[in-house]
JSON list of C-alpha atoms in Angstrom, two decimals:
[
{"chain": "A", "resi": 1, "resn": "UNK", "atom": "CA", "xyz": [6.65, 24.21, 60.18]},
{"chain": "A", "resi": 2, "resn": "UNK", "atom": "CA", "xyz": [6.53, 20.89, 58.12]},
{"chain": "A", "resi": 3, "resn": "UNK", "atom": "CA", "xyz": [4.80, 20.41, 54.90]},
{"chain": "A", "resi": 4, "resn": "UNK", "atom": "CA", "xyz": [1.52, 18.99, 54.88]},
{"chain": "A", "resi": 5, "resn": "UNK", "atom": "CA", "xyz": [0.79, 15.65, 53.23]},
{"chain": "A", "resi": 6, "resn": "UNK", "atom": "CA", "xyz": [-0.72, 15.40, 49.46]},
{"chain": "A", "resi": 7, "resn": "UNK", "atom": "CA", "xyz": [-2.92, 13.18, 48.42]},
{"chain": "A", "resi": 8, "resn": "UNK", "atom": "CA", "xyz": [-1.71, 10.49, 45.98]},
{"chain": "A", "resi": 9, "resn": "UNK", "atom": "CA", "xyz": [-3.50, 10.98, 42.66]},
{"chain": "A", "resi": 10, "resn": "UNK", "atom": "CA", "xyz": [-3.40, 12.28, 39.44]},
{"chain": "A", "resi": 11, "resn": "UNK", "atom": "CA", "xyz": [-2.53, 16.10, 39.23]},
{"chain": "A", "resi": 12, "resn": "UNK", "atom": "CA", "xyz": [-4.65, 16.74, 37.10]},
{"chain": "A", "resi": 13, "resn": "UNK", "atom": "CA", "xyz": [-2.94, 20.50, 36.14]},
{"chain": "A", "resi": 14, "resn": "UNK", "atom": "CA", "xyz": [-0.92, 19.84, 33.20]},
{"chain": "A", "resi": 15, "resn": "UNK", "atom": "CA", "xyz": [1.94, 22.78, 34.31]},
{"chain": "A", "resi": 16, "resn": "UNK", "atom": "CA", "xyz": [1.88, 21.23, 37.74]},
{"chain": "A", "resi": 17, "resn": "UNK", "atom": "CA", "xyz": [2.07, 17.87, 36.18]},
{"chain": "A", "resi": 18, "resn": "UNK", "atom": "CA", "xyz": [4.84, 18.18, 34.44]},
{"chain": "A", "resi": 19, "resn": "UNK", "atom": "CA", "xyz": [6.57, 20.69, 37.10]},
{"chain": "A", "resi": 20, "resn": "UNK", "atom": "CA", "xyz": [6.74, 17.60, 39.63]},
{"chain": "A", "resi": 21, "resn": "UNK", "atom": "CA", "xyz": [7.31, 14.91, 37.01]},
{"chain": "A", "resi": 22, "resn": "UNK", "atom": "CA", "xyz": [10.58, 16.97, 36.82]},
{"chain": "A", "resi": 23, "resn": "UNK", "atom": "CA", "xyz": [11.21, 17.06, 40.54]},
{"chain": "A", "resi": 24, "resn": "UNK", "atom": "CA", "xyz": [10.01, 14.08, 41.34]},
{"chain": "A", "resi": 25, "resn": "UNK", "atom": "CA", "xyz": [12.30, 12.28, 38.24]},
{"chain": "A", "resi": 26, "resn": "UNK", "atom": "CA", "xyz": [15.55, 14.13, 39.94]},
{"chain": "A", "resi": 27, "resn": "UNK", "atom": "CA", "xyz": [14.96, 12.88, 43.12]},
{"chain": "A", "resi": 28, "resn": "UNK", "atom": "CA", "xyz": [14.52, 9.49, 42.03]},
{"chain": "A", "resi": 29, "resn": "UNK", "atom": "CA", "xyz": [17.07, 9.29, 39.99]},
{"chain": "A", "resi": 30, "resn": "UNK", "atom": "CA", "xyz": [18.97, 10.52, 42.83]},
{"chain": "A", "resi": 31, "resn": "UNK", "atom": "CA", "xyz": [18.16, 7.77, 45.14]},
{"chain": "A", "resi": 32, "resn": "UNK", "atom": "CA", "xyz": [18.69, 4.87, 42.74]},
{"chain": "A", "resi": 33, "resn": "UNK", "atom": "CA", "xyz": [22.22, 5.79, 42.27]},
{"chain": "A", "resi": 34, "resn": "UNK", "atom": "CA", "xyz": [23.17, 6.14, 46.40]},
{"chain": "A", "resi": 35, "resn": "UNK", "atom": "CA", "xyz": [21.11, 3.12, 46.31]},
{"chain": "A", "resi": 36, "resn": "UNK", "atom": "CA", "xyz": [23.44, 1.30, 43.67]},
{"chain": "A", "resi": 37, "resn": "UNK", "atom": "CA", "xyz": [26.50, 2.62, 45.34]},
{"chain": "A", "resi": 38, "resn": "UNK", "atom": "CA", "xyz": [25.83, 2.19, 49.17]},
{"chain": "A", "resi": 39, "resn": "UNK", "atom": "CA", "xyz": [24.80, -1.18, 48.67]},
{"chain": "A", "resi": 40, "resn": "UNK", "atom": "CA", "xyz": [26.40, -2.26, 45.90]},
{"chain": "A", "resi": 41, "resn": "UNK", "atom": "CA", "xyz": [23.33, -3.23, 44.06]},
{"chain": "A", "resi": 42, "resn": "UNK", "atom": "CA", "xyz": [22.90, -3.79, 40.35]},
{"chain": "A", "resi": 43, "resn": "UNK", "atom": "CA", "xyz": [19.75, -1.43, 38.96]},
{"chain": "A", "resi": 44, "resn": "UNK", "atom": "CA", "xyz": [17.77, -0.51, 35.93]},
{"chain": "A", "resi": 45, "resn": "UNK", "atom": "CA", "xyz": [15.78, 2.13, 35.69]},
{"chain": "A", "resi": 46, "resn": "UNK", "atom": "CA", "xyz": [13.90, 3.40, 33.15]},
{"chain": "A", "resi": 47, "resn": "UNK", "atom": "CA", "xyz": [11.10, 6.04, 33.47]},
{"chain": "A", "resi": 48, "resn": "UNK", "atom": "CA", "xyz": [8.81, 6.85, 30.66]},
{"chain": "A", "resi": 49, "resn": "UNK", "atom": "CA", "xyz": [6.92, 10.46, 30.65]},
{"chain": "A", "resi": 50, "resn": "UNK", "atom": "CA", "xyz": [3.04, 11.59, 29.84]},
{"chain": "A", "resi": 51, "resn": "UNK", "atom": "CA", "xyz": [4.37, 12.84, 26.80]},
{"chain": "A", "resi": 52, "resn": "UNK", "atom": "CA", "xyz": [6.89, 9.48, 25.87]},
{"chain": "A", "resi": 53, "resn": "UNK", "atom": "CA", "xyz": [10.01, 10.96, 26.30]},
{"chain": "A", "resi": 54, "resn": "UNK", "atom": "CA", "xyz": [11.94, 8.08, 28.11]},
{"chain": "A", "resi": 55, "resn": "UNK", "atom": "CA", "xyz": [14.70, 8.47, 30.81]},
{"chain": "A", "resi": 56, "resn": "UNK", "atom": "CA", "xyz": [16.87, 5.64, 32.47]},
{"chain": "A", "resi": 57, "resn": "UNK", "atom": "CA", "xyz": [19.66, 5.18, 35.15]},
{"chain": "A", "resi": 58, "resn": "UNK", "atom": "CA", "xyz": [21.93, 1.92, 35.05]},
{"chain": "A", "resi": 59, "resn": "UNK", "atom": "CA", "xyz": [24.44, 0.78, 37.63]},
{"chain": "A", "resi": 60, "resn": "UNK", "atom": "CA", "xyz": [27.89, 1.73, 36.76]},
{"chain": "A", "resi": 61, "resn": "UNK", "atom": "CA", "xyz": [29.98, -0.32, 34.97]},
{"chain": "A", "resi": 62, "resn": "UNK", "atom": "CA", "xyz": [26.59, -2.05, 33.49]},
{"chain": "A", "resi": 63, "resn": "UNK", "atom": "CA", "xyz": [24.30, -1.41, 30.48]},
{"chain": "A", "resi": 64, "resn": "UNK", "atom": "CA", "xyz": [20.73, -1.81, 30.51]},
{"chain": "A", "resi": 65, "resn": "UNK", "atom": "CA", "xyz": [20.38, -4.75, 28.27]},
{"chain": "A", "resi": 66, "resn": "UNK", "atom": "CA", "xyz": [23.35, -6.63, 30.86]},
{"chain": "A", "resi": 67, "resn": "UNK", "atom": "CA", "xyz": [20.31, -5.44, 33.38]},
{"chain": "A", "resi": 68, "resn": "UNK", "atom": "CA", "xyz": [17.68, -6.61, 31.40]},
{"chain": "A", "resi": 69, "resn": "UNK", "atom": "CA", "xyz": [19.20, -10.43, 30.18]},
{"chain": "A", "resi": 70, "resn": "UNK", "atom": "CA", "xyz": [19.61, -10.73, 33.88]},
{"chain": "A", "resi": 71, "resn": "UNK", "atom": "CA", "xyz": [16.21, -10.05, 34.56]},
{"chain": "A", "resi": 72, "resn": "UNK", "atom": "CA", "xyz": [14.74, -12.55, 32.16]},
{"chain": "A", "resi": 73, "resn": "UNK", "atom": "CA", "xyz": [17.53, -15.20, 33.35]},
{"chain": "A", "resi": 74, "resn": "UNK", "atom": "CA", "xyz": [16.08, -15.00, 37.23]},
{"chain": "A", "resi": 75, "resn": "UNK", "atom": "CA", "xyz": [12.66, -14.55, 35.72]},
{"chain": "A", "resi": 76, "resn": "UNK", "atom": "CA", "xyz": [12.44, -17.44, 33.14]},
{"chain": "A", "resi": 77, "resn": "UNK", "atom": "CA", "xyz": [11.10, -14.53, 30.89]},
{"chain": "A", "resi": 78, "resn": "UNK", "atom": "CA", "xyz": [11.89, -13.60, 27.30]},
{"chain": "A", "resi": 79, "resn": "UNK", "atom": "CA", "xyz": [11.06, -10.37, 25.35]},
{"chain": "A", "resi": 80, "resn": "UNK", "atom": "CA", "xyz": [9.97, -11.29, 22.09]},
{"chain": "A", "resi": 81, "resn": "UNK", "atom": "CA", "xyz": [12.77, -9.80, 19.68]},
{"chain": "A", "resi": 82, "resn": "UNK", "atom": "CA", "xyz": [11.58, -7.59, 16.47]},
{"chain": "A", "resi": 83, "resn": "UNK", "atom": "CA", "xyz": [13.65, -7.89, 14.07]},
{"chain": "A", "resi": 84, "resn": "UNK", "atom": "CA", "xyz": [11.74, -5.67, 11.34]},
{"chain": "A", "resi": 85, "resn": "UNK", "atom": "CA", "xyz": [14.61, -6.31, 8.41]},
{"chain": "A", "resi": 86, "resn": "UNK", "atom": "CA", "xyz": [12.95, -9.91, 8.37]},
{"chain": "A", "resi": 87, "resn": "UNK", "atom": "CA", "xyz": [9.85, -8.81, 8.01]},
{"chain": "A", "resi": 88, "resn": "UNK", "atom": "CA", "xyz": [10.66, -6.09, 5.64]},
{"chain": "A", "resi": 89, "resn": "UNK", "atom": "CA", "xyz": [12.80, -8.11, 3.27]},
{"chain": "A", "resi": 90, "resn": "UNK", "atom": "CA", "xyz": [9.51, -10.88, 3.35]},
{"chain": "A", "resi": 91, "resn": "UNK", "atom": "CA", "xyz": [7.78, -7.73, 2.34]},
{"chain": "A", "resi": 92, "resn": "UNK", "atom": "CA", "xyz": [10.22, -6.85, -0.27]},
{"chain": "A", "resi": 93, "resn": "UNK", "atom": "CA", "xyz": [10.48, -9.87, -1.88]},
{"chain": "A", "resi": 94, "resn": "UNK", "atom": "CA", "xyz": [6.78, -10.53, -2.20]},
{"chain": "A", "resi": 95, "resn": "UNK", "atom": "CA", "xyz": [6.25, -6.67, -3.69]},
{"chain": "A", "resi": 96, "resn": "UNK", "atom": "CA", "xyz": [9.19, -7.80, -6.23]},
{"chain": "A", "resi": 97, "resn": "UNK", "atom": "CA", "xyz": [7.30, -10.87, -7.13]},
{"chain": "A", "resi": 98, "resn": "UNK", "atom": "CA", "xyz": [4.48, -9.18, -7.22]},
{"chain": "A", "resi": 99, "resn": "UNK", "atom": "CA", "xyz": [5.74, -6.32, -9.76]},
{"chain": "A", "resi": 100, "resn": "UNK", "atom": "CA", "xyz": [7.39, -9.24, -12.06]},
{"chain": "A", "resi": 101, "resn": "UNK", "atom": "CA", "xyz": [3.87, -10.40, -12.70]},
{"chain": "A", "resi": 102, "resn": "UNK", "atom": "CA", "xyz": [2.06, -7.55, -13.66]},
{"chain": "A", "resi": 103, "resn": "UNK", "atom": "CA", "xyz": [5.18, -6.61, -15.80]},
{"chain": "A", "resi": 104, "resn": "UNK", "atom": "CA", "xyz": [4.60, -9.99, -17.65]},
{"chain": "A", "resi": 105, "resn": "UNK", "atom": "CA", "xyz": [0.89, -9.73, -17.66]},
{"chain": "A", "resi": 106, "resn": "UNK", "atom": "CA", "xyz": [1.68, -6.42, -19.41]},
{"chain": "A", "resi": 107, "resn": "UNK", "atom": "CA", "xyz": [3.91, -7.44, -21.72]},
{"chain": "A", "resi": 108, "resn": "UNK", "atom": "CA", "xyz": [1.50, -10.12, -22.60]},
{"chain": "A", "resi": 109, "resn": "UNK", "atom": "CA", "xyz": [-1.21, -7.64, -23.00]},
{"chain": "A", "resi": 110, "resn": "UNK", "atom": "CA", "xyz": [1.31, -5.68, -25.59]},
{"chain": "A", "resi": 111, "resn": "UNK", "atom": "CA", "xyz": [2.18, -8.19, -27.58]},
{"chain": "A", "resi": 112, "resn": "UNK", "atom": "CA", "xyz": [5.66, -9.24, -26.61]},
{"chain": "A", "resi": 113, "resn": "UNK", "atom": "CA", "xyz": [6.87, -13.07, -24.87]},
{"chain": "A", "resi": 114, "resn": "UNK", "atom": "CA", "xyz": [3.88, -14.80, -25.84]},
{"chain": "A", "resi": 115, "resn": "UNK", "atom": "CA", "xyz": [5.86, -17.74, -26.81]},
{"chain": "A", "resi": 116, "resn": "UNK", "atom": "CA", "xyz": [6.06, -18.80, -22.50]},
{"chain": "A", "resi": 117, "resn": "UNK", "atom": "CA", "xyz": [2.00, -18.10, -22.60]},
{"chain": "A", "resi": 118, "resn": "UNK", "atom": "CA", "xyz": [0.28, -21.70, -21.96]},
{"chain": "A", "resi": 119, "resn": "UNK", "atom": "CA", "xyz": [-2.55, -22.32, -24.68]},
{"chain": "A", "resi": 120, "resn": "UNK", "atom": "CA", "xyz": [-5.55, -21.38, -21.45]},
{"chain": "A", "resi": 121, "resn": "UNK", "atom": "CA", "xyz": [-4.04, -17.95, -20.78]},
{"chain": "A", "resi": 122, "resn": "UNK", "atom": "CA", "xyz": [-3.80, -17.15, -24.63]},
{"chain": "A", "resi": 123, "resn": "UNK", "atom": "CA", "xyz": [-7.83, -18.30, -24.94]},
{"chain": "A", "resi": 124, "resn": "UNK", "atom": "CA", "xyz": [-8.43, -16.33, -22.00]},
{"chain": "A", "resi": 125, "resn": "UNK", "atom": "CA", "xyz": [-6.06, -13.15, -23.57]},
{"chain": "A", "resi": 126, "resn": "UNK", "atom": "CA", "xyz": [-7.96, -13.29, -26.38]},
{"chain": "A", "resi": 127, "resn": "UNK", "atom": "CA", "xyz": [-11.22, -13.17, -24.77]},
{"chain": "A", "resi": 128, "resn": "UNK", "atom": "CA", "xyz": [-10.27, -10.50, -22.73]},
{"chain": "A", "resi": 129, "resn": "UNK", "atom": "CA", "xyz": [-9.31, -8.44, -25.86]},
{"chain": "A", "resi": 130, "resn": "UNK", "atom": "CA", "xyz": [-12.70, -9.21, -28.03]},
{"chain": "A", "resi": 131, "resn": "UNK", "atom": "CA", "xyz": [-14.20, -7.87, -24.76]},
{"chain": "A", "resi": 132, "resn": "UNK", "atom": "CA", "xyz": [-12.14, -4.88, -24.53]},
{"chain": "A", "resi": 133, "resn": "UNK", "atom": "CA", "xyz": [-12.65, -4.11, -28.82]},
{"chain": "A", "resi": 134, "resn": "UNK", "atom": "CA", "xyz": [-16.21, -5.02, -28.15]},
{"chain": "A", "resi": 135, "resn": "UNK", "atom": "CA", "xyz": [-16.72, -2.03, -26.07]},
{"chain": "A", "resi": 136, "resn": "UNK", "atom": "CA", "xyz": [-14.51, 0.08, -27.96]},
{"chain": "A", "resi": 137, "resn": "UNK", "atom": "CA", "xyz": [-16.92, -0.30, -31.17]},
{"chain": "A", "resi": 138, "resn": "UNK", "atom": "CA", "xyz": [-19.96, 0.39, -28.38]},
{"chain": "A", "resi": 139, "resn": "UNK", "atom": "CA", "xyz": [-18.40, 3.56, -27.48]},
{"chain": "A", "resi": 140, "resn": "UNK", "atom": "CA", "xyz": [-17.38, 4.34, -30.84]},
{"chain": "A", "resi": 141, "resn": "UNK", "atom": "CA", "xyz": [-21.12, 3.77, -32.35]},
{"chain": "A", "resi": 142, "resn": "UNK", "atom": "CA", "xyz": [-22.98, 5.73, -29.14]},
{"chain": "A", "resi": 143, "resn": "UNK", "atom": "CA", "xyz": [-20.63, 9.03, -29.87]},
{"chain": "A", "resi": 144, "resn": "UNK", "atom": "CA", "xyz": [-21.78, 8.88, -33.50]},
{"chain": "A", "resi": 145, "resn": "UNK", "atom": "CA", "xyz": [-25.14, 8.58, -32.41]},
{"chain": "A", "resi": 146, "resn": "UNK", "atom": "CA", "xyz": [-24.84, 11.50, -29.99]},
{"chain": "A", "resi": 147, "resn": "UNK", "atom": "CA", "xyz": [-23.75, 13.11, -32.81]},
{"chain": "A", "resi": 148, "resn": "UNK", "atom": "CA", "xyz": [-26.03, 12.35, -34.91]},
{"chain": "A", "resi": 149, "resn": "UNK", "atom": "CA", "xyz": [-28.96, 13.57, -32.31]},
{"chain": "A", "resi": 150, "resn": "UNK", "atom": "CA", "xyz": [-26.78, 16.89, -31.91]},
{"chain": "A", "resi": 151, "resn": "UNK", "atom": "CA", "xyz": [-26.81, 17.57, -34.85]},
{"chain": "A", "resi": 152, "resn": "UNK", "atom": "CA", "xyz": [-30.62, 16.94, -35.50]},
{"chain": "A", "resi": 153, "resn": "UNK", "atom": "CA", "xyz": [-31.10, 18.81, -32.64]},
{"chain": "A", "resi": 154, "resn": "UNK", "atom": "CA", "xyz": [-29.75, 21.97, -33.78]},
{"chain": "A", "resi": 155, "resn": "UNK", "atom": "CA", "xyz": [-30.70, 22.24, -37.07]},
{"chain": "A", "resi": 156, "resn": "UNK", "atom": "CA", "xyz": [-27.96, 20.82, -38.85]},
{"chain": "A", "resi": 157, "resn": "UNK", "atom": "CA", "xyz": [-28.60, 18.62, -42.01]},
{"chain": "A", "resi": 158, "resn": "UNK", "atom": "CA", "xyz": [-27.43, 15.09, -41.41]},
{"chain": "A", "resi": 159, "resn": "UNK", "atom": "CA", "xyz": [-27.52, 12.11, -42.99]},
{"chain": "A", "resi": 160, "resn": "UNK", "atom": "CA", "xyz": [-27.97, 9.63, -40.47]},
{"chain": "A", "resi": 161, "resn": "UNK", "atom": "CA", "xyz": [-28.97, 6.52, -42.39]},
{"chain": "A", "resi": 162, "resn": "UNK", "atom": "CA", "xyz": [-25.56, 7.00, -44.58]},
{"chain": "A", "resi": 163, "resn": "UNK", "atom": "CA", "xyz": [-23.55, 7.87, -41.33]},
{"chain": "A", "resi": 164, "resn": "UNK", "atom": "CA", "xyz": [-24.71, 4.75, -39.00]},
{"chain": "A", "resi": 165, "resn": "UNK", "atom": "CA", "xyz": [-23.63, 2.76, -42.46]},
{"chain": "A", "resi": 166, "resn": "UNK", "atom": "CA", "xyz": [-20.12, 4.53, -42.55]},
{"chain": "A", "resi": 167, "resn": "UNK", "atom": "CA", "xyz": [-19.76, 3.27, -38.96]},
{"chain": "A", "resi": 168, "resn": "UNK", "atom": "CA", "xyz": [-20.78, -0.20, -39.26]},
{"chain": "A", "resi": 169, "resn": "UNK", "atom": "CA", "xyz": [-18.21, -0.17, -42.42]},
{"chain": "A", "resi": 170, "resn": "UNK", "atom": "CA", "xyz": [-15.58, 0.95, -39.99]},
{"chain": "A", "resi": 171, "resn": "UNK", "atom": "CA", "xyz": [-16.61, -1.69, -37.16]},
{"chain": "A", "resi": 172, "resn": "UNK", "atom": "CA", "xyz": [-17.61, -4.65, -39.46]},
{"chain": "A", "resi": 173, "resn": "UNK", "atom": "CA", "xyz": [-17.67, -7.21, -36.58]},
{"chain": "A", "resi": 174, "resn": "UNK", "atom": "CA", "xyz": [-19.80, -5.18, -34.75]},
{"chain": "A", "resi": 175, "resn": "UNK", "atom": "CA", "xyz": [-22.38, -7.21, -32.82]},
{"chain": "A", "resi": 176, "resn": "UNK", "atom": "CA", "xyz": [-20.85, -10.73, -34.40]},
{"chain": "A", "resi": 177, "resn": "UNK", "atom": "CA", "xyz": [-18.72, -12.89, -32.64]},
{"chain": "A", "resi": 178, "resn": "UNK", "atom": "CA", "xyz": [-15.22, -12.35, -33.46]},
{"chain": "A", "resi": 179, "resn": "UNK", "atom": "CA", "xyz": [-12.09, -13.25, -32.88]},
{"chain": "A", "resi": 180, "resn": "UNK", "atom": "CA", "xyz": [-8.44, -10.82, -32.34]},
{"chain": "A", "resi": 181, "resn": "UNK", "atom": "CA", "xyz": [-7.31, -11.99, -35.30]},
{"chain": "A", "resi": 182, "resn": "UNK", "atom": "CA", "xyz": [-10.12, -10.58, -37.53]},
{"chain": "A", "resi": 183, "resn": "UNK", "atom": "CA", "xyz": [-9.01, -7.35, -36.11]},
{"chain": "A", "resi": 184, "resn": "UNK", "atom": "CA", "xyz": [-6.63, -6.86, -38.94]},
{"chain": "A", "resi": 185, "resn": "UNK", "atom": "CA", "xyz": [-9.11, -6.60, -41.32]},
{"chain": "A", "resi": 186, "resn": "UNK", "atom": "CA", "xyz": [-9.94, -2.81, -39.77]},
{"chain": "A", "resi": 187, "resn": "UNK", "atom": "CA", "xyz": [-9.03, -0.09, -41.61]},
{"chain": "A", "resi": 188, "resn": "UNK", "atom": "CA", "xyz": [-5.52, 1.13, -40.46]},
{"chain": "A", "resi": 189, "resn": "UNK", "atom": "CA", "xyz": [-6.59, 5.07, -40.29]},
{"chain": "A", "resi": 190, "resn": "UNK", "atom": "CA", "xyz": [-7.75, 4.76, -37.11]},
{"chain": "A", "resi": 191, "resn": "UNK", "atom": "CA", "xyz": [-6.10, 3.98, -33.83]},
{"chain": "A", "resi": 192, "resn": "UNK", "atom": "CA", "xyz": [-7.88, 2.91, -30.94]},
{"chain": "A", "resi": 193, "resn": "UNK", "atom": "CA", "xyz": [-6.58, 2.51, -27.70]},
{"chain": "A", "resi": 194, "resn": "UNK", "atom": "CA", "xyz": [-8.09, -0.77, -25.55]},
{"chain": "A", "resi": 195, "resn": "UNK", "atom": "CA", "xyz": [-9.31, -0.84, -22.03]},
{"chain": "A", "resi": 196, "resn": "UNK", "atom": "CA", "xyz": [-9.24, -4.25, -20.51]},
{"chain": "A", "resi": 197, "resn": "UNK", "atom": "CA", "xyz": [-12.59, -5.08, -18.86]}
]
């Protein structure tokens, strides 16, 4: 009794799948190497699962890229090469470049090398700093005013005409223009620490 004929589709049984994946592979495999040695023949093989795990055969005393180079030679065809250490060390070297500037846009912001600084980028540095002290003395006057209203709020005694004066004393630029300079003119007990708009 002979077996009866299946229909060519996809199993669509994962177990059964894979089951004759496995047989199927063997006998394959099987028949590309009597193949290669009955008839002297030169073959690649290379079989990639449903779940990517890849298998090959190559004729014997051949490797698969000999096989391959071949097969672009007869067809005039070329797999594009990917050589990823390019690409990465283009990477790389941009990131590097990349980290060297913000390091000297840093070191600008601190203080230090400003002698390399073209006269534009110190105009603009300075700008960039009245902006940032600017809203330092904003933040610095709307605390004491929450303060202020706290304190009113829950029956605390407060002096707020004398307090808003003790803070325009400690911010005497406040609302004038100003310049970085002028900044050393601010009493030296307090330390503020600048965010850069």
């Amino acid at each position: 009794m002979g077996r009866g004929k299946i229909a060519i589709k996809r199993i669509e049984n994962q177990t059964t799948r894979q089951v004759t994946f496995s047989k199927r592979r063997a006998g394959l495999l099987k028949k590309t190497h009597e193949l290669s040695v009955l008839c002297d023949a030169q073959i690649g093989l290379i079989i990639f699962s449903s779940t990517g795990k890849m298998c090959q055969y190559c004729t014997q005393p051949y490797r698969m890229e000999q096989i391959i180079e071949r097969y672009q030679k007869v067809t005039g065809t070329r797999i594009p090469e990917h050589d990823n250490r390019e690409h990465l060390y283009n990477e790389l070297a941009v990131l590097r470049k990349e980290i060297r500037l913000l390091q000297l846009s840093m070191r600008r912001y601190t203080g230090e090398d400003m002698s390399s600084i073209p006269y534009e980028e110190l105009d603009q540095l300075e700008q960039e700093l009245e902006r940032s002290v600017n809203k330092v003395r904003e933040r610095k006057i709307q605390e004491h005013r929450a303060a202020i209203e706290y304190q009113q709020q829950g029956g605390l005694e407060a002096k707020p005409v004398e307090h808003h004066q003790q803070v325009l004393d400690e911010f005497p630029f406040y609302g004038e223009p100003s310049s970085v300079l002028q900044l050393a003119t601010i009493p030296q007990q307090f330390s503020y620490q600048l965010q850069l708009a």
